PDB file of C-alpha atoms in Angstrom:
ATOM      1  CA  MET A   1     -20.283   1.946 -17.032  1.00 49.00           C
ATOM      2  CA  THR A   2     -19.768   5.709 -15.834  1.00 52.00           C
ATOM      3  CA  SER A   3     -16.963   7.760 -17.233  1.00 48.00           C
ATOM      4  CA  GLY A   4     -15.045   7.581 -14.180  1.00 52.00           C
ATOM      5  CA  VAL A   5     -15.154   3.561 -14.187  1.00 46.00           C
ATOM      6  CA  ARG A   6     -14.094   3.595 -17.810  1.00 48.00           C
ATOM      7  CA  LEU A   7     -11.409   6.054 -17.442  1.00 47.00           C
ATOM      8  CA  LEU A   8      -9.962   3.890 -14.362  1.00 49.00           C
ATOM      9  CA  ALA A   9     -10.003   0.896 -16.302  1.00 48.00           C
ATOM     10  CA  CYS A  10      -8.130   2.297 -19.130  1.00 45.00           C
ATOM     11  CA  LEU A  11      -5.489   3.672 -16.854  1.00 46.00           C
ATOM     12  CA  LEU A  12      -5.033   0.653 -15.151  1.00 47.00           C
ATOM     13  CA  VAL A  13      -4.795  -1.501 -18.391  1.00 42.00           C
ATOM     14  CA  ALA A  14      -2.439   0.976 -19.931  1.00 44.00           C
ATOM     15  CA  TRP A  15      -0.178   1.018 -16.733  1.00 46.00           C
ATOM     16  CA  GLY A  16       0.272  -2.934 -16.826  1.00 45.00           C
ATOM     17  CA  THR A  17       0.605  -2.858 -20.595  1.00 39.00           C
ATOM     18  CA  SER A  18       3.387  -0.044 -20.652  1.00 40.00           C
ATOM     19  CA  VAL A  19       5.221  -1.837 -18.144  1.00 41.00           C
ATOM     20  CA  ALA A  20       4.899  -5.414 -19.673  1.00 38.00           C
ATOM     21  CA  GLN A  21       6.094  -4.229 -23.067  1.00 33.00           C
ATOM     22  CA  THR A  22       9.145  -2.390 -21.453  1.00 36.00           C
ATOM     23  CA  GLN A  23       9.975  -5.514 -19.569  1.00 39.00           C
ATOM     24  CA  GLY A  24       9.037  -8.318 -22.203  1.00 36.00           C
ATOM     25  CA  SER A  25       8.917 -11.859 -20.842  1.00 40.00           C
ATOM     26  CA  ARG A  26      12.130 -12.569 -19.691  1.00 44.00           C
ATOM     27  CA  ARG A  27      12.757 -15.044 -16.760  1.00 60.00           C
ATOM     28  CA  THR A  28      14.289 -14.182 -13.496  1.00 71.00           C
ATOM     29  CA  PRO A  29      18.013 -14.982 -12.894  1.00 77.00           C
ATOM     30  CA  SER A  30      18.788 -17.704 -10.634  1.00 81.00           C
ATOM     31  CA  PRO A  31      20.123 -17.836  -8.029  1.00 91.00           C
ATOM     32  CA  LEU A  32      18.286 -14.855  -6.881  1.00 96.00           C
ATOM     33  CA  PRO A  33      20.226 -11.964  -4.854  1.00 97.00           C
ATOM     34  CA  GLY A  34      19.942 -12.023  -1.101  1.00 98.00           C
ATOM     35  CA  LYS A  35      18.672 -14.450   1.071  1.00 97.00           C
ATOM     36  CA  GLY A  36      14.919 -15.161   0.367  1.00 97.00           C
ATOM     37  CA  LEU A  37      12.395 -15.116   3.165  1.00 98.00           C
ATOM     38  CA  ALA A  38      15.244 -14.675   5.682  1.00 98.00           C
ATOM     39  CA  GLU A  39      16.334 -11.402   4.488  1.00 98.00           C
ATOM     40  CA  HIS A  40      13.849  -9.176   6.595  1.00 98.00           C
ATOM     41  CA  ASP A  41      11.325  -9.741   9.040  1.00 98.00           C
ATOM     42  CA  PHE A  42       8.160  -8.378   7.658  1.00 98.00           C
ATOM     43  CA  LEU A  43       4.331  -8.605   7.521  1.00 98.00           C
ATOM     44  CA  TYR A  44       2.910  -9.058   4.011  1.00 98.00           C
ATOM     45  CA  ALA A  45      -0.449  -9.165   2.208  1.00 98.00           C
ATOM     46  CA  GLY A  46      -1.718  -8.762  -1.318  1.00 96.00           C
ATOM     47  CA  GLU A  47      -5.118  -7.829  -2.993  1.00 95.00           C
ATOM     48  CA  SER A  48      -5.938 -11.259  -3.983  1.00 92.00           C
ATOM     49  CA  HIS A  49      -9.130 -13.889  -4.051  1.00 88.00           C
ATOM     50  CA  GLU A  50      -8.144 -15.516  -0.575  1.00 88.00           C
ATOM     51  CA  ARG A  51      -7.718 -12.100   1.322  1.00 93.00           C
ATOM     52  CA  ARG A  52      -4.417 -13.573   3.058  1.00 96.00           C
ATOM     53  CA  ILE A  53      -1.707 -11.780   5.394  1.00 98.00           C
ATOM     54  CA  PHE A  54       1.346 -13.529   6.449  1.00 98.00           C
ATOM     55  CA  LEU A  55       4.116 -12.754   9.200  1.00 98.00           C
ATOM     56  CA  VAL A  56       7.602 -13.845   8.261  1.00 98.00           C
ATOM     57  CA  ARG A  57      10.450 -14.101  10.906  1.00 98.00           C
ATOM     58  CA  GLN A  58      13.631 -15.389  10.462  1.00 97.00           C
ATOM     59  CA  GLY A  59      12.921 -16.864   7.007  1.00 97.00           C
ATOM     60  CA  LYS A  60       9.837 -18.661   7.912  1.00 97.00           C
ATOM     61  CA  VAL A  61       6.016 -17.933   8.073  1.00 98.00           C
ATOM     62  CA  VAL A  62       5.098 -17.919  11.562  1.00 98.00           C
ATOM     63  CA  TRP A  63       1.496 -16.723  11.436  1.00 98.00           C
ATOM     64  CA  SER A  64      -0.969 -16.311   8.705  1.00 97.00           C
ATOM     65  CA  TYR A  65      -4.614 -15.277   8.298  1.00 97.00           C
ATOM     66  CA  ASP A  66      -6.993 -16.576   5.699  1.00 93.00           C
ATOM     67  CA  ASP A  67     -10.358 -15.307   4.819  1.00 90.00           C
ATOM     68  CA  PRO A  68     -11.701 -17.338   1.625  1.00 81.00           C
ATOM     69  CA  ALA A  69     -15.158 -16.777   2.455  1.00 81.00           C
ATOM     70  CA  GLY A  70     -14.970 -12.994   3.044  1.00 85.00           C
ATOM     71  CA  LYS A  71     -15.698 -10.301   0.421  1.00 90.00           C
ATOM     72  CA  GLY A  72     -13.181  -7.751  -1.168  1.00 94.00           C
ATOM     73  CA  GLU A  73      -9.343  -7.533  -0.994  1.00 96.00           C
ATOM     74  CA  VAL A  74      -6.731  -7.047   1.455  1.00 97.00           C
ATOM     75  CA  SER A  75      -5.119  -3.535   0.246  1.00 97.00           C
ATOM     76  CA  ASP A  76      -3.219  -2.434   3.498  1.00 98.00           C
ATOM     77  CA  ALA A  77      -2.304  -4.372   6.600  1.00 98.00           C
ATOM     78  CA  VAL A  78       0.148  -3.466   9.649  1.00 98.00           C
ATOM     79  CA  MET A  79       1.291  -5.090  12.928  1.00 98.00           C
ATOM     80  CA  LEU A  80       0.807  -3.284  16.446  1.00 98.00           C
ATOM     81  CA  SER A  81       3.650  -3.817  19.133  1.00 97.00           C
ATOM     82  CA  ASN A  82       0.917  -6.121  20.635  1.00 97.00           C
ATOM     83  CA  GLY A  83       0.720  -8.292  17.887  1.00 97.00           C
ATOM     84  CA  ASN A  84      -2.533  -7.381  16.756  1.00 98.00           C
ATOM     85  CA  VAL A  85      -3.049  -6.630  12.898  1.00 98.00           C
ATOM     86  CA  LEU A  86      -5.132  -3.814  11.587  1.00 98.00           C
ATOM     87  CA  PHE A  87      -6.197  -4.283   7.683  1.00 98.00           C
ATOM     88  CA  ALA A  88      -8.509  -2.667   5.306  1.00 98.00           C
ATOM     89  CA  HIS A  89     -10.028  -5.186   3.011  1.00 97.00           C
ATOM     90  CA  GLN A  90     -11.871  -2.904   0.562  1.00 97.00           C
ATOM     91  CA  PHE A  91     -15.342  -3.326   2.059  1.00 97.00           C
ATOM     92  CA  GLY A  92     -14.324  -2.752   5.765  1.00 97.00           C
ATOM     93  CA  VAL A  93     -11.610  -2.169   8.455  1.00 98.00           C
ATOM     94  CA  THR A  94     -10.797  -4.744  11.245  1.00 97.00           C
ATOM     95  CA  GLU A  95      -8.348  -5.589  13.779  1.00 98.00           C
ATOM     96  CA  ILE A  96      -7.564  -9.010  14.916  1.00 97.00           C
ATOM     97  CA  THR A  97      -5.418 -10.444  17.640  1.00 98.00           C
ATOM     98  CA  PRO A  98      -2.569 -12.947  17.146  1.00 98.00           C
ATOM     99  CA  ASP A  99      -5.421 -15.856  17.809  1.00 97.00           C
ATOM    100  CA  LYS A 100      -7.336 -14.189  15.251  1.00 97.00           C
ATOM    101  CA  LYS A 101     -10.090 -12.975  17.376  1.00 97.00           C
ATOM    102  CA  VAL A 102     -11.736  -9.730  16.091  1.00 96.00           C
ATOM    103  CA  VAL A 103     -10.986  -6.636  18.311  1.00 96.00           C
ATOM    104  CA  TRP A 104     -12.775  -4.172  16.188  1.00 98.00           C
ATOM    105  CA  ASN A 105     -14.438  -4.055  13.036  1.00 97.00           C
ATOM    106  CA  TYR A 106     -16.229  -1.621  10.655  1.00 98.00           C
ATOM    107  CA  ASP A 107     -18.152  -2.517   7.506  1.00 97.00           C
ATOM    108  CA  THR A 108     -18.430   0.190   4.684  1.00 98.00           C
ATOM    109  CA  PRO A 109     -21.922   1.190   3.320  1.00 97.00           C
ATOM    110  CA  THR A 110     -22.924   0.027  -0.126  1.00 97.00           C
ATOM    111  CA  GLY A 111     -21.261   2.037  -2.834  1.00 97.00           C
ATOM    112  CA  HIS A 112     -18.135   2.940  -0.684  1.00 98.00           C
ATOM    113  CA  GLU A 113     -14.714   1.080  -0.127  1.00 98.00           C
ATOM    114  CA  VAL A 114     -11.697   1.443   2.351  1.00 98.00           C
ATOM    115  CA  HIS A 115      -8.264   0.492   1.168  1.00 98.00           C
ATOM    116  CA  THR A 116      -5.699   2.243   3.629  1.00 98.00           C
ATOM    117  CA  ALA A 117      -5.968   2.247   7.342  1.00 98.00           C
ATOM    118  CA  MET A 118      -3.327   3.161  10.130  1.00 98.00           C
ATOM    119  CA  PRO A 119      -3.526   2.977  13.819  1.00 98.00           C
ATOM    120  CA  ILE A 120      -3.119   5.948  16.040  1.00 98.00           C
ATOM    121  CA  GLY A 121      -1.963   4.878  19.789  1.00 97.00           C
ATOM    122  CA  ARG A 122      -4.038   1.745  20.624  1.00 94.00           C
ATOM    123  CA  ASP A 123      -7.551   3.215  20.931  1.00 97.00           C
ATOM    124  CA  ARG A 124      -7.857   5.157  17.367  1.00 98.00           C
ATOM    125  CA  VAL A 125      -7.843   4.099  13.801  1.00 98.00           C
ATOM    126  CA  LEU A 126      -7.450   6.608  10.810  1.00 98.00           C
ATOM    127  CA  TYR A 127      -8.889   5.448   7.345  1.00 98.00           C
ATOM    128  CA  ILE A 128     -10.149   6.851   4.114  1.00 98.00           C
ATOM    129  CA  GLN A 129     -13.311   5.711   2.883  1.00 98.00           C
ATOM    130  CA  ASN A 130     -13.966   5.953  -0.823  1.00 98.00           C
ATOM    131  CA  GLY A 131     -17.481   6.830  -2.285  1.00 98.00           C
ATOM    132  CA  ASP A 132     -19.619  10.045  -2.610  1.00 98.00           C
ATOM    133  CA  PRO A 133     -18.552  11.632  -0.652  1.00 98.00           C
ATOM    134  CA  ALA A 134     -15.005  10.397   0.138  1.00 98.00           C
ATOM    135  CA  VAL A 135     -14.002  11.093   3.947  1.00 98.00           C
ATOM    136  CA  LEU A 136     -11.272  10.787   6.191  1.00 98.00           C
ATOM    137  CA  ARG A 137     -12.123   9.432   9.653  1.00 98.00           C
ATOM    138  CA  VAL A 138     -10.654   8.973  12.926  1.00 98.00           C
ATOM    139  CA  VAL A 139     -12.300   6.526  14.774  1.00 98.00           C
ATOM    140  CA  ASN A 140     -12.161   5.757  18.693  1.00 98.00           C
ATOM    141  CA  ILE A 141     -12.217   1.929  18.529  1.00 98.00           C
ATOM    142  CA  VAL A 142     -12.964   1.779  22.210  1.00 97.00           C
ATOM    143  CA  THR A 143     -16.232   3.996  22.056  1.00 97.00           C
ATOM    144  CA  ASN A 144     -16.532   3.481  18.296  1.00 96.00           C
ATOM    145  CA  ALA A 145     -17.179   6.989  17.976  1.00 98.00           C
ATOM    146  CA  THR A 146     -16.039   9.085  15.061  1.00 98.00           C
ATOM    147  CA  GLU A 147     -13.773  11.679  16.577  1.00 98.00           C
ATOM    148  CA  HIS A 148     -12.812  13.454  13.497  1.00 98.00           C
ATOM    149  CA  GLU A 149     -13.942  13.712  10.109  1.00 98.00           C
ATOM    150  CA  ILE A 150     -12.782  15.563   6.651  1.00 98.00           C
ATOM    151  CA  THR A 151     -14.312  15.284   3.368  1.00 98.00           C
ATOM    152  CA  LEU A 152     -11.562  14.698   0.514  1.00 98.00           C
ATOM    153  CA  GLN A 153     -12.235  16.129  -3.050  1.00 97.00           C
ATOM    154  CA  THR A 154     -12.170  13.247  -5.801  1.00 98.00           C
ATOM    155  CA  LYS A 155     -12.368  13.882  -9.609  1.00 97.00           C
ATOM    156  CA  TYR A 156     -14.888  10.981 -10.218  1.00 97.00           C
ATOM    157  CA  PRO A 157     -17.317  10.578  -7.152  1.00 97.00           C
ATOM    158  CA  ASP A 158     -19.303   7.955  -8.732  1.00 96.00           C
ATOM    159  CA  SER A 159     -16.344   5.846  -9.371  1.00 97.00           C
ATOM    160  CA  ALA A 160     -15.322   4.694  -5.538  1.00 98.00           C
ATOM    161  CA  HIS A 161     -12.920   1.959  -6.397  1.00 97.00           C
ATOM    162  CA  GLY A 162     -10.633   4.070  -8.074  1.00 97.00           C
ATOM    163  CA  GLN A 163     -10.414   7.130  -5.738  1.00 98.00           C
ATOM    164  CA  PHE A 164      -7.691   6.252  -2.981  1.00 98.00           C
ATOM    165  CA  ARG A 165      -5.578   3.467  -2.264  1.00 97.00           C
ATOM    166  CA  HIS A 166      -2.856   4.372   0.089  1.00 98.00           C
ATOM    167  CA  ALA A 167      -2.169   7.448   2.723  1.00 98.00           C
ATOM    168  CA  ARG A 168       0.433   7.651   5.367  1.00 98.00           C
ATOM    169  CA  LEU A 169       0.866   9.809   8.601  1.00 98.00           C
ATOM    170  CA  THR A 170       4.285  11.982   8.466  1.00 98.00           C
ATOM    171  CA  ASP A 171       6.369  12.446  11.588  1.00 96.00           C
ATOM    172  CA  ARG A 172       5.011  16.105  11.630  1.00 97.00           C
ATOM    173  CA  GLY A 173       1.507  14.718  12.128  1.00 98.00           C
ATOM    174  CA  THR A 174       0.351  15.522   8.809  1.00 98.00           C
ATOM    175  CA  LEU A 175      -1.283  13.218   6.311  1.00 98.00           C
ATOM    176  CA  MET A 176       0.181  12.304   2.670  1.00 98.00           C
ATOM    177  CA  VAL A 177      -2.456  10.910   0.420  1.00 98.00           C
ATOM    178  CA  ALA A 178      -2.228   9.500  -2.928  1.00 98.00           C
ATOM    179  CA  HIS A 179      -4.964  10.738  -5.030  1.00 98.00           C
ATOM    180  CA  MET A 180      -5.564   8.053  -7.722  1.00 98.00           C
ATOM    181  CA  ASP A 181      -8.315   9.630  -9.950  1.00 97.00           C
ATOM    182  CA  SER A 182      -6.968  13.280  -9.481  1.00 98.00           C
ATOM    183  CA  ASN A 183      -3.092  12.194 -10.632  1.00 98.00           C
ATOM    184  CA  LYS A 184      -1.555  14.041  -7.524  1.00 98.00           C
ATOM    185  CA  VAL A 185      -0.211  13.455  -3.883  1.00 98.00           C
ATOM    186  CA  VAL A 186      -1.549  15.836  -1.399  1.00 98.00           C
ATOM    187  CA  GLU A 187      -0.433  16.590   2.359  1.00 98.00           C
ATOM    188  CA  TYR A 188      -3.067  17.545   4.626  1.00 98.00           C
ATOM    189  CA  ASP A 189      -2.992  18.861   8.098  1.00 98.00           C
ATOM    190  CA  TYR A 190      -5.449  17.968  10.845  1.00 98.00           C
ATOM    191  CA  ASP A 191      -8.312  20.369   9.391  1.00 98.00           C
ATOM    192  CA  GLY A 192      -7.702  19.304   6.143  1.00 98.00           C
ATOM    193  CA  LYS A 193      -5.913  22.144   4.807  1.00 98.00           C
ATOM    194  CA  GLU A 194      -3.595  21.264   1.833  1.00 98.00           C
ATOM    195  CA  LEU A 195      -0.087  21.938   2.552  1.00 98.00           C
ATOM    196  CA  TRP A 196       1.440  20.613  -0.395  1.00 98.00           C
ATOM    197  CA  SER A 197       1.011  18.643  -3.440  1.00 98.00           C
ATOM    198  CA  PHE A 198       3.170  17.158  -6.393  1.00 98.00           C
ATOM    199  CA  PRO A 199       1.719  15.763  -9.737  1.00 98.00           C
ATOM    200  CA  ALA A 200       1.583  12.068 -10.284  1.00 98.00           C
ATOM    201  CA  ASP A 201       0.600   9.397 -12.936  1.00 97.00           C
ATOM    202  CA  VAL A 202      -2.230   7.508 -11.107  1.00 97.00           C
ATOM    203  CA  PRO A 203      -0.519   7.024  -7.912  1.00 98.00           C
ATOM    204  CA  TRP A 204      -0.758   4.153  -5.754  1.00 97.00           C
ATOM    205  CA  GLY A 205       1.812   4.349  -2.969  1.00 97.00           C
ATOM    206  CA  VAL A 206       3.239   7.442  -0.885  1.00 98.00           C
ATOM    207  CA  THR A 207       5.745   6.871   1.699  1.00 98.00           C
ATOM    208  CA  PRO A 208       7.152   9.825   4.010  1.00 98.00           C
ATOM    209  CA  LEU A 209      10.681   9.649   4.859  1.00 98.00           C
ATOM    210  CA  PRO A 210      12.736  10.858   7.820  1.00 96.00           C
ATOM    211  CA  ASN A 211      14.501  13.356   5.762  1.00 96.00           C
ATOM    212  CA  GLY A 212      11.204  15.074   4.884  1.00 96.00           C
ATOM    213  CA  ASN A 213      11.095  14.167   1.470  1.00 98.00           C
ATOM    214  CA  VAL A 214       8.627  11.591  -0.060  1.00 98.00           C
ATOM    215  CA  LEU A 215       8.391   8.443  -2.060  1.00 98.00           C
ATOM    216  CA  ILE A 216       5.793   8.289  -4.541  1.00 98.00           C
ATOM    217  CA  THR A 217       4.726   5.199  -6.539  1.00 98.00           C
ATOM    218  CA  ASP A 218       2.857   5.686  -9.757  1.00 97.00           C
ATOM    219  CA  ARG A 219       2.559   3.777 -12.694  1.00 94.00           C
ATOM    220  CA  GLU A 220       5.704   5.283 -14.120  1.00 93.00           C
ATOM    221  CA  GLY A 221       7.865   3.967 -11.106  1.00 97.00           C
ATOM    222  CA  VAL A 222       9.185   5.485  -7.856  1.00 98.00           C
ATOM    223  CA  ARG A 223      10.228   8.934  -7.202  1.00 98.00           C
ATOM    224  CA  GLU A 224      11.883  10.443  -4.091  1.00 98.00           C
ATOM    225  CA  VAL A 225      10.422  13.886  -4.218  1.00 98.00           C
ATOM    226  CA  THR A 226      11.589  17.109  -1.821  1.00 98.00           C
ATOM    227  CA  ARG A 227       9.114  19.440  -0.504  1.00 96.00           C
ATOM    228  CA  ARG A 228      10.785  21.778  -3.151  1.00 97.00           C
ATOM    229  CA  GLY A 229       9.773  19.306  -5.873  1.00 97.00           C
ATOM    230  CA  ASP A 230      13.245  18.197  -6.609  1.00 98.00           C
ATOM    231  CA  ILE A 231      13.648  14.553  -7.509  1.00 98.00           C
ATOM    232  CA  PRO A 232      17.001  13.430  -6.003  1.00 98.00           C
ATOM    233  CA  TRP A 233      16.468   9.731  -6.737  1.00 98.00           C
ATOM    234  CA  SER A 234      14.075   7.741  -8.858  1.00 98.00           C
ATOM    235  CA  PHE A 235      13.561   3.990 -10.190  1.00 98.00           C
ATOM    236  CA  ARG A 236      11.345   2.954 -13.404  1.00 97.00           C
ATOM    237  CA  PRO A 237      11.145  -0.822 -13.947  1.00 95.00           C
ATOM    238  CA  SER A 238      13.198  -0.684 -16.998  1.00 96.00           C
ATOM    239  CA  ASP A 239      16.400  -0.107 -14.471  1.00 97.00           C
ATOM    240  CA  THR A 240      16.186  -3.776 -13.475  1.00 96.00           C
ATOM    241  CA  PRO A 241      15.378  -5.555 -16.802  1.00 94.00           C
ATOM    242  CA  ALA A 242      15.945  -8.844 -15.316  1.00 94.00           C
ATOM    243  CA  TYR A 243      13.388  -8.622 -12.853  1.00 93.00           C
ATOM    244  CA  PRO A 244      10.022  -7.974 -14.544  1.00 88.00           C
ATOM    245  CA  PHE A 245       7.510  -5.733 -13.077  1.00 86.00           C
ATOM    246  CA  THR A 246       3.810  -5.497 -14.042  1.00 84.00           C
ATOM    247  CA  SER A 247       2.184  -3.450 -11.533  1.00 92.00           C
ATOM    248  CA  LEU A 248       4.293  -1.124  -8.838  1.00 94.00           C
ATOM    249  CA  GLN A 249       2.247  -0.653  -5.612  1.00 95.00           C
ATOM    250  CA  GLN A 250       4.331   0.879  -3.035  1.00 97.00           C
ATOM    251  CA  ALA A 251       8.053   1.538  -1.892  1.00 98.00           C
ATOM    252  CA  TRP A 252       9.706   1.558   1.224  1.00 98.00           C
ATOM    253  CA  ARG A 253      13.046   2.974   2.641  1.00 98.00           C
ATOM    254  CA  LEU A 254      15.299   1.144   4.748  1.00 98.00           C
ATOM    255  CA  PRO A 255      17.478   2.156   7.339  1.00 96.00           C
ATOM    256  CA  SER A 256      20.143   1.098   5.307  1.00 97.00           C
ATOM    257  CA  GLY A 257      19.305   3.349   2.561  1.00 98.00           C
ATOM    258  CA  ASN A 258      18.187   0.900   0.111  1.00 98.00           C
ATOM    259  CA  THR A 259      14.620   0.829  -1.296  1.00 98.00           C
ATOM    260  CA  VAL A 260      12.084  -2.040  -1.375  1.00 98.00           C
ATOM    261  CA  ILE A 261       9.828  -1.769  -4.136  1.00 98.00           C
ATOM    262  CA  ASN A 262       6.684  -4.378  -4.529  1.00 96.00           C
ATOM    263  CA  ASN A 263       4.973  -5.921  -7.542  1.00 94.00           C
ATOM    264  CA  TRP A 264       1.522  -6.885  -7.577  1.00 94.00           C
ATOM    265  CA  ILE A 265      -0.079  -9.787  -9.643  1.00 91.00           C
ATOM    266  CA  ASN A 266      -3.768  -9.114 -10.814  1.00 90.00           C
ATOM    267  CA  GLU A 267      -5.611 -12.308 -10.013  1.00 88.00           C
ATOM    268  CA  TRP A 268      -8.552 -11.099 -11.647  1.00 87.00           C
ATOM    269  CA  THR A 269      -7.062 -10.525 -15.150  1.00 82.00           C
ATOM    270  CA  LYS A 270      -5.630 -13.539 -16.965  1.00 75.00           C
ATOM    271  CA  THR A 271      -2.576 -12.402 -18.990  1.00 75.00           C
ATOM    272  CA  PRO A 272       0.690 -13.592 -19.171  1.00 72.00           C
ATOM    273  CA  GLU A 273       2.147 -10.868 -17.334  1.00 67.00           C
ATOM    274  CA  ASN A 274      -0.175 -11.594 -14.402  1.00 67.00           C
ATOM    275  CA  GLU A 275       1.225 -15.378 -13.918  1.00 72.00           C
ATOM    276  CA  PRO A 276       1.850 -16.457 -10.777  1.00 72.00           C
ATOM    277  CA  GLY A 277       5.758 -16.983 -10.330  1.00 79.00           C
ATOM    278  CA  SER A 278       6.754 -13.420 -10.910  1.00 88.00           C
ATOM    279  CA  VAL A 279       8.990 -10.928  -8.542  1.00 94.00           C
ATOM    280  CA  GLN A 280       7.036  -9.827  -5.664  1.00 96.00           C
ATOM    281  CA  ALA A 281       9.500  -7.623  -4.407  1.00 98.00           C
ATOM    282  CA  ILE A 282      13.101  -6.179  -5.061  1.00 98.00           C
ATOM    283  CA  GLU A 283      15.481  -4.061  -2.509  1.00 98.00           C
ATOM    284  CA  VAL A 284      17.695  -2.001  -4.570  1.00 98.00           C
ATOM    285  CA  THR A 285      20.758   0.442  -3.365  1.00 98.00           C
ATOM    286  CA  PRO A 286      20.574   3.949  -4.100  1.00 98.00           C
ATOM    287  CA  ALA A 287      22.790   2.868  -7.354  1.00 98.00           C
ATOM    288  CA  LYS A 288      19.932   0.887  -8.079  1.00 98.00           C
ATOM    289  CA  GLN A 289      21.915  -2.676  -7.790  1.00 98.00           C
ATOM    290  CA  VAL A 290      19.473  -5.382  -6.838  1.00 98.00           C
ATOM    291  CA  VAL A 291      20.427  -6.908  -3.492  1.00 98.00           C
ATOM    292  CA  TRP A 292      17.392  -8.954  -2.357  1.00 98.00           C
ATOM    293  CA  VAL A 293      14.624 -10.350  -4.452  1.00 98.00           C
ATOM    294  CA  LEU A 294      11.340 -11.955  -3.072  1.00 97.00           C
ATOM    295  CA  GLN A 295       9.804 -14.647  -5.176  1.00 96.00           C
ATOM    296  CA  ALA A 296       7.580 -17.082  -3.003  1.00 96.00           C
ATOM    297  CA  TRP A 297       4.812 -18.828  -4.672  1.00 94.00           C
ATOM    298  CA  ASN A 298       5.305 -22.079  -3.554  1.00 92.00           C
ATOM    299  CA  PRO A 299       4.797 -24.106  -0.154  1.00 92.00           C
ATOM    300  CA  PRO A 300       6.126 -23.734   2.441  1.00 90.00           C
ATOM    301  CA  ALA A 301       5.737 -20.123   1.861  1.00 94.00           C
ATOM    302  CA  SER A 302       2.770 -19.498  -0.948  1.00 95.00           C
ATOM    303  CA  LEU A 303       2.464 -15.691  -0.137  1.00 96.00           C
ATOM    304  CA  GLY A 304       0.442 -14.942  -3.258  1.00 94.00           C
ATOM    305  CA  PRO A 305       0.375 -11.335  -4.646  1.00 95.00           C
ATOM    306  CA  ALA A 306       2.061  -8.484  -2.973  1.00 96.00           C
ATOM    307  CA  THR A 307       0.156  -5.336  -2.277  1.00 97.00           C
ATOM    308  CA  THR A 308       1.846  -4.141   0.923  1.00 97.00           C
ATOM    309  CA  LEU A 309       4.716  -5.022   3.216  1.00 98.00           C
ATOM    310  CA  GLN A 310       5.856  -3.956   6.830  1.00 98.00           C
ATOM    311  CA  PHE A 311       9.477  -4.532   7.778  1.00 98.00           C
ATOM    312  CA  LEU A 312       9.573  -4.959  11.459  1.00 96.00           C
ATOM    313  CA  ALA A 313      12.610  -3.609  12.568  1.00 91.00           C
ATOM    314  CA  GLY A 314      11.431   0.013  12.695  1.00 84.00           C
ATOM    315  CA  PRO A 315       9.350   1.756  15.414  1.00 91.00           C
ATOM    316  CA  ALA A 316       5.883   0.546  16.696  1.00 95.00           C
ATOM    317  CA  ALA A 317       2.981   1.213  13.827  1.00 97.00           C
ATOM    318  CA  GLU A 318       0.888   3.116  16.307  1.00 97.00           C
ATOM    319  CA  ASP A 319       3.705   5.650  17.794  1.00 97.00           C
ATOM    320  CA  VAL A 320       2.565   8.245  15.137  1.00 97.00           C
ATOM    321  CA  HIS A 321      -0.042  11.293  15.652  1.00 98.00           C
ATOM    322  CA  PHE A 322      -2.450  13.158  13.219  1.00 98.00           C
ATOM    323  CA  GLY A 323      -2.528  16.770  14.685  1.00 98.00           C
ATOM    324  CA  PRO A 324      -3.445  16.888  18.485  1.00 97.00           C
ATOM    325  CA  VAL A 325      -4.320  13.042  17.909  1.00 97.00           C
ATOM    326  CA  TYR A 326      -1.775  10.460  19.643  1.00 95.00           C
TER     327      TYR A 326
END
């Protein structure tokens, strides 16, 4: 085992252990706050054995995708305005139609992984490929040509799995990247120039906000950070002790001003904290009052572990740009 792999394993175990110790083994209260699946319309996916994606509308699962024979885990997924779904699944990136036909697919070379991907318009996809070297690519999925590529620095080049999980484009046409193995979040321009950075403890998720601030999710919790480095809002699992969290993944700021935070369950590590039945996501007000809890583990909506959600009330996912690329 390389030093990079050993360090990542220790960090992830410490992450889960520290949160579990803080939260204990409490049961969630009943009834749960909010309207269950009917609270929001959303796309849902999680890193799990089965590689599943779900579309929830008006409280029901209206579409799902299942790839039990595939390889890897679904780390990122987004639905386009035409109903297609683009998703990163560790060893590749795929776009499928609503009837599950493959529009475009990319398989990573041996020793590399992809855990985040996003559309730019209808014809381009941006993804980060972990490995040695790690690269950010913009690909034209019509011609299958790589139109732009930037090498990203990593602390442990030989540990592909622990380098990056999520990155997101800002409305300024820049890219926010969570550098897991370097313990920081960095904003890059189109040419790969570092514009801004902020320290984080194994950051997993990063969400640019309309006010110019950034939501950062790491093993400590969630922080809203200004460009100056101030922290006007934060969340720790201990803020909501009735709803145990073992592994925060991402956070989303809703138009209401509330924040949704998800909680992943590790199907590969069997511990009491990783048993199905836990909270998959909660929505909190700015004052950290819990107004919605997602806990859907049984039919007719067995959603499984939560890694990423897309709330469908917002603008089209493809209406973004990276520098001059639209």
